[in-house]
Amino acid sequence: MKIRAFDILRLLLHFTLSSANLVLQYYEAIPVFENKMSILDPIDTKPADSLVRCAMFCGFGCKTFSFNHDAGLCLTYNTCHILNKTVTKIGWQLYNSLSYRLGEEECKRSSLGYEYTGKVSVTESNRTCQAWNSQTPHEHKNFTNLIKNYCRNPDGEPAPWCYTTDPNKRWEICNIPYCGLVEEECKRSKSGYDYTGKVSVTKSGKTCQAWNSQTPHSHNFTSLQENYCRTIDNEPAPWCYTMDPYKRLELCNIPYCVTCPLECVRKNDPKGKKYFGTINVTKTGIPCQRWDSQKPHTHRFDELAGHENYCRNPDEENGPWCYTTNDTQRFDLCPVPHC
């Protein structure tokens, strides 16, 4: 069966019974390149009689895989596929893998993370968590039945948290990433210009003020959606006005995405603001200038310094673009396909 490039394939719901606990395993594969093979070394090579079987081999720690139906071979990788690190190989397909076991991976599926049952035991400032059944250095009456010193959210805080072993810091939020399939609830850029999710609390737990409201803080950004955190007005990260009359605005804690980016522009992202793939030439074939370079063209997008010379759209152009290496042409759009 031929697979059309960039179709999202939901492959399998797989149930296993382990220690009397039913575990739901979900696999999703996203085609990235057709008739291409990575030149990077795979972490494993196995025979596979189907795409489903190959997806199952790509478990925790595996980010991408390659499958050749005719050869019956599956290659798994712990890195993302990069266009300039592939070669043409008829019959091979490269996929991004999104697979997880509910309740077992080190990620959360909601902004509050109330369902998180992983083993992270350090806070966002790298403080070690105090064991829940301990009263030292911080005494507490509740939550003594929670497991070891793992971050949890038993009381509706903005995210999983723990008491710390620092006598001067009673408790603190933990930095738990979102599970792979919640693409909207994470960011890929430092400033979060690409973030379009629904987090509506600040990093200190304050509720965000609705953008179309002028109470308690008056402002000019009334066209934004509900009270979701957004990156506007040259702030360094997504933020919002707060419902606290004494705190006008505050940054929000938006985690970085942990899955591999797509090599296409999604239908719900027509301008490609969420494109973080590896295409690095313009639509006329001119190589892109590196974002960490000011030659031949100077620019203000220092935050993209770690994105090599890949096409991006940080400023509302009609699609992903880049500065060119041609002295006479400052920038141009890139030939990024639609998903």
CSV table of C-alpha atoms in Angstrom, one decimal:
chain,number,residue,atom,x,y,z
A,1,MET,CA,0.0,0.0,0.0
A,2,LYS,CA,1.5,3.4,-1.0
A,3,ILE,CA,1.5,6.0,1.8
A,4,ARG,CA,0.9,9.6,0.7
A,5,ALA,CA,3.6,11.9,2.1
A,6,PHE,CA,2.7,13.9,5.2
A,7,ASP,CA,-0.6,12.1,5.9
A,8,ILE,CA,-0.8,11.5,9.7
A,9,LEU,CA,-1.3,7.8,10.3
A,10,ARG,CA,-2.8,6.6,13.5
A,11,LEU,CA,-1.6,3.1,13.5
A,12,LEU,CA,-2.5,1.1,16.5
A,13,LEU,CA,-4.1,0.8,19.9
A,14,HIS,CA,-2.3,-1.9,21.7
A,15,PHE,CA,-3.3,-3.4,25.1
A,16,THR,CA,-1.0,-5.3,27.4
A,17,LEU,CA,-1.6,-6.7,30.9
A,18,SER,CA,1.3,-6.2,33.3
A,19,SER,CA,1.1,-6.8,37.1
A,20,ALA,CA,-2.7,-6.7,36.9
A,21,ASN,CA,-2.6,-3.2,35.4
A,22,LEU,CA,-4.1,-2.6,32.0
A,23,VAL,CA,-1.7,-0.3,30.0
A,24,LEU,CA,-2.8,1.5,26.9
A,25,GLN,CA,-0.2,1.9,24.2
A,26,TYR,CA,-0.8,4.3,21.3
A,27,TYR,CA,1.3,4.6,18.2
A,28,GLU,CA,1.3,7.4,15.6
A,29,ALA,CA,3.6,7.8,12.7
A,30,ILE,CA,4.0,10.9,10.6
A,31,PRO,CA,5.7,10.4,7.2
A,32,VAL,CA,8.5,12.9,6.7
A,33,PHE,CA,10.3,12.0,3.5
A,34,GLU,CA,9.4,9.5,0.7
A,35,ASN,CA,12.1,7.5,-1.0
A,36,LYS,CA,14.7,8.8,1.4
A,37,MET,CA,17.1,7.2,3.9
A,38,SER,CA,19.0,8.8,6.8
A,39,ILE,CA,22.8,8.7,6.6
A,40,LEU,CA,22.9,8.7,10.4
A,41,ASP,CA,23.5,5.4,12.2
A,42,PRO,CA,20.4,3.8,13.5
A,43,ILE,CA,20.1,2.6,17.1
A,44,ASP,CA,18.6,-0.7,15.9
A,45,THR,CA,17.8,-2.7,12.8
A,46,LYS,CA,15.0,-5.3,12.9
A,47,PRO,CA,12.9,-7.3,10.4
A,48,ALA,CA,9.3,-6.0,10.2
A,49,ASP,CA,6.4,-7.3,8.2
A,50,SER,CA,4.3,-4.1,8.5
A,51,LEU,CA,4.4,-0.4,9.2
A,52,VAL,CA,2.6,-1.0,12.5
A,53,ARG,CA,5.2,-3.5,13.6
A,54,CYS,CA,8.0,-1.0,12.8
A,55,ALA,CA,6.2,1.7,14.8
A,56,MET,CA,6.0,-0.6,17.7
A,57,PHE,CA,9.8,-1.1,17.6
A,58,CYS,CA,10.2,2.7,18.0
A,59,GLY,CA,9.5,2.9,21.7
A,60,PHE,CA,10.6,5.2,24.5
A,61,GLY,CA,13.9,7.0,23.5
A,62,CYS,CA,13.2,6.5,19.8
A,63,LYS,CA,12.2,9.6,17.9
A,64,THR,CA,12.1,8.5,14.3
A,65,PHE,CA,12.2,5.4,12.2
A,66,SER,CA,12.6,4.2,8.6
A,67,PHE,CA,10.6,1.4,7.0
A,68,ASN,CA,11.0,-0.5,3.7
A,69,HIS,CA,8.0,-2.6,3.0
A,70,ASP,CA,9.6,-4.6,0.2
A,71,ALA,CA,12.7,-5.4,2.2
A,72,GLY,CA,10.8,-6.0,5.4
A,73,LEU,CA,13.3,-3.9,7.4
A,74,CYS,CA,12.8,-1.3,10.1
A,75,LEU,CA,15.5,1.1,11.3
A,76,THR,CA,15.0,3.1,14.5
A,77,TYR,CA,16.8,6.4,15.5
A,78,ASN,CA,17.2,8.5,18.6
A,79,THR,CA,17.5,11.7,16.5
A,80,CYS,CA,15.2,13.7,14.3
A,81,HIS,CA,15.4,13.3,10.5
A,82,ILE,CA,17.3,16.2,8.8
A,83,LEU,CA,16.8,16.8,5.1
A,84,ASN,CA,20.5,17.4,4.4
A,85,LYS,CA,21.4,14.2,6.2
A,86,THR,CA,19.4,11.9,3.9
A,87,VAL,CA,20.1,10.2,0.6
A,88,THR,CA,17.7,9.0,-2.1
A,89,LYS,CA,16.7,5.4,-1.6
A,90,ILE,CA,13.7,4.0,-3.5
A,91,GLY,CA,11.3,2.2,-1.3
A,92,TRP,CA,12.3,3.7,2.0
A,93,GLN,CA,10.1,6.0,4.0
A,94,LEU,CA,11.2,8.2,6.9
A,95,TYR,CA,8.8,8.7,9.8
A,96,ASN,CA,8.5,10.8,12.9
A,97,SER,CA,7.2,8.6,15.7
A,98,LEU,CA,4.8,9.6,18.5
A,99,SER,CA,4.3,6.8,20.8
A,100,TYR,CA,3.7,6.7,24.5
A,101,ARG,CA,2.3,4.6,27.4
A,102,LEU,CA,-0.3,6.5,29.4
A,103,GLY,CA,1.0,6.9,33.0
A,104,GLU,CA,4.5,5.6,32.2
A,105,GLU,CA,6.3,8.3,30.3
A,106,GLU,CA,8.0,11.3,31.8
A,107,CYS,CA,5.5,13.8,30.5
A,108,LYS,CA,2.1,15.3,31.2
A,109,ARG,CA,-1.0,15.6,29.0
A,110,SER,CA,-2.6,18.6,30.7
A,111,SER,CA,-1.3,22.0,31.8
A,112,LEU,CA,-1.9,21.2,35.4
A,113,GLY,CA,-0.3,17.7,35.1
A,114,TYR,CA,-2.7,16.2,37.6
A,115,GLU,CA,-2.4,12.8,35.8
A,116,TYR,CA,1.4,12.8,35.9
A,117,THR,CA,2.9,9.7,37.6
A,118,GLY,CA,6.5,9.8,36.4
A,119,LYS,CA,9.7,9.9,38.4
A,120,VAL,CA,11.0,13.5,38.1
A,121,SER,CA,12.2,14.6,41.6
A,122,VAL,CA,13.8,17.9,41.0
A,123,THR,CA,12.2,21.4,40.7
A,124,GLU,CA,12.5,23.9,37.8
A,125,SER,CA,15.4,25.5,39.6
A,126,ASN,CA,17.1,22.1,40.1
A,127,ARG,CA,16.3,21.8,43.8
A,128,THR,CA,15.9,18.2,45.0
A,129,CYS,CA,12.4,17.3,46.2
A,130,GLN,CA,11.7,16.3,49.8
A,131,ALA,CA,10.2,12.9,50.3
A,132,TRP,CA,6.4,13.2,50.8
A,133,ASN,CA,6.5,11.1,53.9
A,134,SER,CA,9.2,13.3,55.5
A,135,GLN,CA,8.7,16.3,57.6
A,136,THR,CA,12.2,17.7,57.1
A,137,PRO,CA,13.1,20.4,56.3
A,138,HIS,CA,9.4,21.3,55.7
A,139,GLU,CA,6.6,20.1,57.9
A,140,HIS,CA,3.2,19.4,56.2
A,141,LYS,CA,0.0,17.7,57.2
A,142,ASN,CA,-1.2,16.5,53.8
A,143,PHE,CA,0.1,14.3,51.0
A,144,THR,CA,2.2,12.0,53.1
A,145,ASN,CA,0.9,9.0,51.2
A,146,LEU,CA,2.4,10.1,47.9
A,147,ILE,CA,5.3,8.1,46.4
A,148,LYS,CA,8.9,8.9,47.3
A,149,ASN,CA,9.8,12.4,46.4
A,150,TYR,CA,8.3,12.4,42.9
A,151,CYS,CA,6.7,15.6,41.6
A,152,ARG,CA,2.9,15.5,41.8
A,153,ASN,CA,-0.1,17.9,41.7
A,154,PRO,CA,-2.6,16.7,44.3
A,155,ASP,CA,-4.1,20.1,45.0
A,156,GLY,CA,-4.6,22.0,41.8
A,157,GLU,CA,-1.4,23.9,41.6
A,158,PRO,CA,-0.4,25.3,38.1
A,159,ALA,CA,1.8,22.2,37.5
A,160,PRO,CA,3.3,19.2,39.3
A,161,TRP,CA,5.4,20.3,42.3
A,162,CYS,CA,7.1,19.2,45.5
A,163,TYR,CA,8.4,20.4,48.8
A,164,THR,CA,12.1,21.0,48.4
A,165,THR,CA,15.1,19.9,50.5
A,166,ASP,CA,16.2,23.6,50.6
A,167,PRO,CA,15.3,24.9,54.0
A,168,ASN,CA,14.8,28.4,52.5
A,169,LYS,CA,12.4,27.2,49.7
A,170,ARG,CA,9.3,25.4,51.0
A,171,TRP,CA,8.0,24.2,47.6
A,172,GLU,CA,8.4,24.8,43.9
A,173,ILE,CA,7.0,23.8,40.5
A,174,CYS,CA,8.7,21.0,38.5
A,175,ASN,CA,9.4,21.3,34.8
A,176,ILE,CA,7.5,18.4,33.3
A,177,PRO,CA,7.3,18.4,29.5
A,178,TYR,CA,4.1,17.7,27.6
A,179,CYS,CA,3.7,14.4,26.0
A,180,GLY,CA,4.4,14.4,22.3
A,181,LEU,CA,0.9,14.5,20.8
A,182,VAL,CA,0.0,17.8,22.5
A,183,GLU,CA,1.8,19.8,19.9
A,184,GLU,CA,0.0,23.0,20.7
A,185,GLU,CA,0.9,22.9,24.4
A,186,CYS,CA,4.6,23.5,23.9
A,187,LYS,CA,7.0,25.8,22.1
A,188,ARG,CA,10.0,25.3,19.7
A,189,SER,CA,11.3,28.9,19.7
A,190,LYS,CA,13.0,30.6,22.7
A,191,SER,CA,10.5,33.4,22.8
A,192,GLY,CA,7.5,31.1,22.1
A,193,TYR,CA,6.3,33.2,19.1
A,194,ASP,CA,5.0,29.9,17.8
A,195,TYR,CA,3.0,29.0,20.9
A,196,THR,CA,-0.8,28.8,20.3
A,197,GLY,CA,-1.9,26.6,23.3
A,198,LYS,CA,-4.3,27.2,26.1
A,199,VAL,CA,-2.1,27.7,29.2
A,200,SER,CA,-3.8,30.5,31.1
A,201,VAL,CA,-1.8,30.7,34.4
A,202,THR,CA,1.5,32.5,35.0
A,203,LYS,CA,4.7,30.8,36.3
A,204,SER,CA,3.8,31.8,39.8
A,205,GLY,CA,0.3,30.5,39.5
A,206,LYS,CA,-1.7,33.7,38.9
A,207,THR,CA,-4.7,33.4,36.6
A,208,CYS,CA,-4.5,35.3,33.4
A,209,GLN,CA,-6.8,38.2,32.6
A,210,ALA,CA,-8.9,37.8,29.5
A,211,TRP,CA,-7.4,39.8,26.6
A,212,ASN,CA,-10.8,41.4,25.8
A,213,SER,CA,-11.1,42.7,29.4
A,214,GLN,CA,-9.8,45.9,30.8
A,215,THR,CA,-10.1,44.7,34.4
A,216,PRO,CA,-8.0,44.8,36.5
A,217,HIS,CA,-5.5,46.1,34.0
A,218,SER,CA,-6.2,48.3,30.9
A,219,HIS,CA,-4.2,47.5,27.7
A,220,ASN,CA,-4.3,47.5,23.9
A,221,PHE,CA,-4.1,43.8,23.0
A,222,THR,CA,-7.9,43.1,22.9
A,223,SER,CA,-7.9,41.0,19.8
A,224,LEU,CA,-6.1,38.0,21.3
A,225,GLN,CA,-7.9,34.8,22.2
A,226,GLU,CA,-9.5,34.3,25.7
A,227,ASN,CA,-6.9,34.5,28.4
A,228,TYR,CA,-4.2,32.3,26.9
A,229,CYS,CA,-0.5,33.2,27.3
A,230,ARG,CA,1.0,34.7,24.2
A,231,THR,CA,4.3,36.2,23.0
A,232,ILE,CA,3.7,39.8,21.9
A,233,ASP,CA,5.2,43.3,22.5
A,234,ASN,CA,8.8,42.0,22.4
A,235,GLU,CA,8.5,40.1,25.7
A,236,PRO,CA,11.0,37.2,26.0
A,237,ALA,CA,8.4,34.5,26.4
A,238,PRO,CA,4.6,33.9,26.4
A,239,TRP,CA,2.9,36.1,29.0
A,240,CYS,CA,-0.4,37.6,30.1
A,241,TYR,CA,-1.9,40.3,32.3
A,242,THR,CA,-2.9,38.8,35.6
A,243,MET,CA,-6.1,38.9,37.7
A,244,ASP,CA,-4.0,40.2,40.5
A,245,PRO,CA,-4.5,44.0,40.8
A,246,TYR,CA,-1.0,44.4,42.1
A,247,LYS,CA,0.8,42.4,39.4
A,248,ARG,CA,0.2,43.8,35.9
A,249,LEU,CA,1.8,41.1,33.8
A,250,GLU,CA,3.9,38.0,34.2
A,251,LEU,CA,5.6,35.3,32.1
A,252,CYS,CA,4.1,31.9,31.7
A,253,ASN,CA,5.9,28.6,32.0
A,254,ILE,CA,5.6,27.0,28.5
A,255,PRO,CA,7.8,23.9,28.0
A,256,TYR,CA,9.8,23.1,24.9
A,257,CYS,CA,8.3,20.5,22.5
A,258,VAL,CA,10.0,17.1,22.8
A,259,THR,CA,8.9,15.5,19.5
A,260,CYS,CA,10.5,16.0,16.1
A,261,PRO,CA,9.1,18.9,14.0
A,262,LEU,CA,7.3,18.3,10.8
A,263,GLU,CA,8.8,19.1,7.4
A,264,CYS,CA,5.6,20.7,6.2
A,265,VAL,CA,3.1,23.5,7.0
A,266,ARG,CA,-0.1,22.4,8.7
A,267,LYS,CA,-3.6,23.4,7.5
A,268,ASN,CA,-4.3,25.2,10.8
A,269,ASP,CA,-1.0,27.1,10.5
A,270,PRO,CA,-1.3,28.7,7.0
A,271,LYS,CA,1.7,31.1,7.5
A,272,GLY,CA,4.0,28.4,8.8
A,273,LYS,CA,4.7,30.0,12.2
A,274,LYS,CA,5.0,26.5,13.7
A,275,TYR,CA,7.3,25.3,11.0
A,276,PHE,CA,10.6,24.1,12.5
A,277,GLY,CA,11.8,21.7,9.9
A,278,THR,CA,15.2,21.7,8.0
A,279,ILE,CA,14.5,23.2,4.6
A,280,ASN,CA,17.3,25.8,4.1
A,281,VAL,CA,16.9,27.2,0.6
A,282,THR,CA,14.6,29.8,-0.9
A,283,LYS,CA,11.9,29.1,-3.5
A,284,THR,CA,14.4,30.2,-6.1
A,285,GLY,CA,17.1,27.9,-4.9
A,286,ILE,CA,19.3,30.4,-3.0
A,287,PRO,CA,21.0,29.0,0.1
A,288,CYS,CA,19.8,30.6,3.4
A,289,GLN,CA,22.0,32.7,5.6
A,290,ARG,CA,22.6,31.4,9.1
A,291,TRP,CA,20.5,33.0,11.8
A,292,ASP,CA,23.6,33.5,14.0
A,293,SER,CA,25.3,35.5,11.2
A,294,GLN,CA,24.9,39.1,10.3
A,295,LYS,CA,26.5,38.7,6.9
A,296,PRO,CA,25.6,39.4,4.2
A,297,HIS,CA,22.4,40.8,5.8
A,298,THR,CA,22.1,42.3,9.3
A,299,HIS,CA,18.9,41.4,11.3
A,300,ARG,CA,17.3,41.4,14.7
A,301,PHE,CA,16.4,37.7,15.1
A,302,ASP,CA,19.1,36.8,17.6
A,303,GLU,CA,16.7,34.3,19.3
A,304,LEU,CA,17.0,32.0,16.2
A,305,ALA,CA,20.8,31.7,16.6
A,306,GLY,CA,20.4,28.0,17.4
A,307,HIS,CA,18.3,27.3,14.3
A,308,GLU,CA,21.3,27.1,11.8
A,309,ASN,CA,20.0,28.4,8.4
A,310,TYR,CA,16.6,26.7,8.4
A,311,CYS,CA,13.5,28.6,7.1
A,312,ARG,CA,11.3,30.1,9.8
A,313,ASN,CA,8.5,32.7,10.2
A,314,PRO,CA,9.0,34.7,13.3
A,315,ASP,CA,7.3,37.9,12.0
A,316,GLU,CA,4.0,37.2,10.2
A,317,GLU,CA,5.3,36.8,6.7
A,318,ASN,CA,3.1,34.7,4.3
A,319,GLY,CA,5.2,31.6,5.0
A,320,PRO,CA,8.5,30.4,6.3
A,321,TRP,CA,11.4,32.4,4.9
A,322,CYS,CA,15.1,33.2,5.4
A,323,TYR,CA,17.7,35.8,4.7
A,324,THR,CA,19.7,34.7,1.7
A,325,THR,CA,23.4,34.4,1.0
A,326,ASN,CA,23.0,36.6,-2.0
A,327,ASP,CA,24.2,40.2,-1.4
A,328,THR,CA,21.6,41.6,-3.8
A,329,GLN,CA,18.5,39.8,-2.3
A,330,ARG,CA,17.9,40.3,1.4
A,331,PHE,CA,15.3,37.6,2.0
A,332,ASP,CA,12.8,35.3,0.3
A,333,LEU,CA,10.1,32.7,1.1
A,334,CYS,CA,11.0,29.0,1.2
A,335,PRO,CA,9.4,26.1,-0.7
A,336,VAL,CA,7.9,24.4,2.3
A,337,PRO,CA,5.1,21.9,1.3
A,338,HIS,CA,1.7,21.8,2.9
A,339,CYS,CA,0.9,18.8,5.0
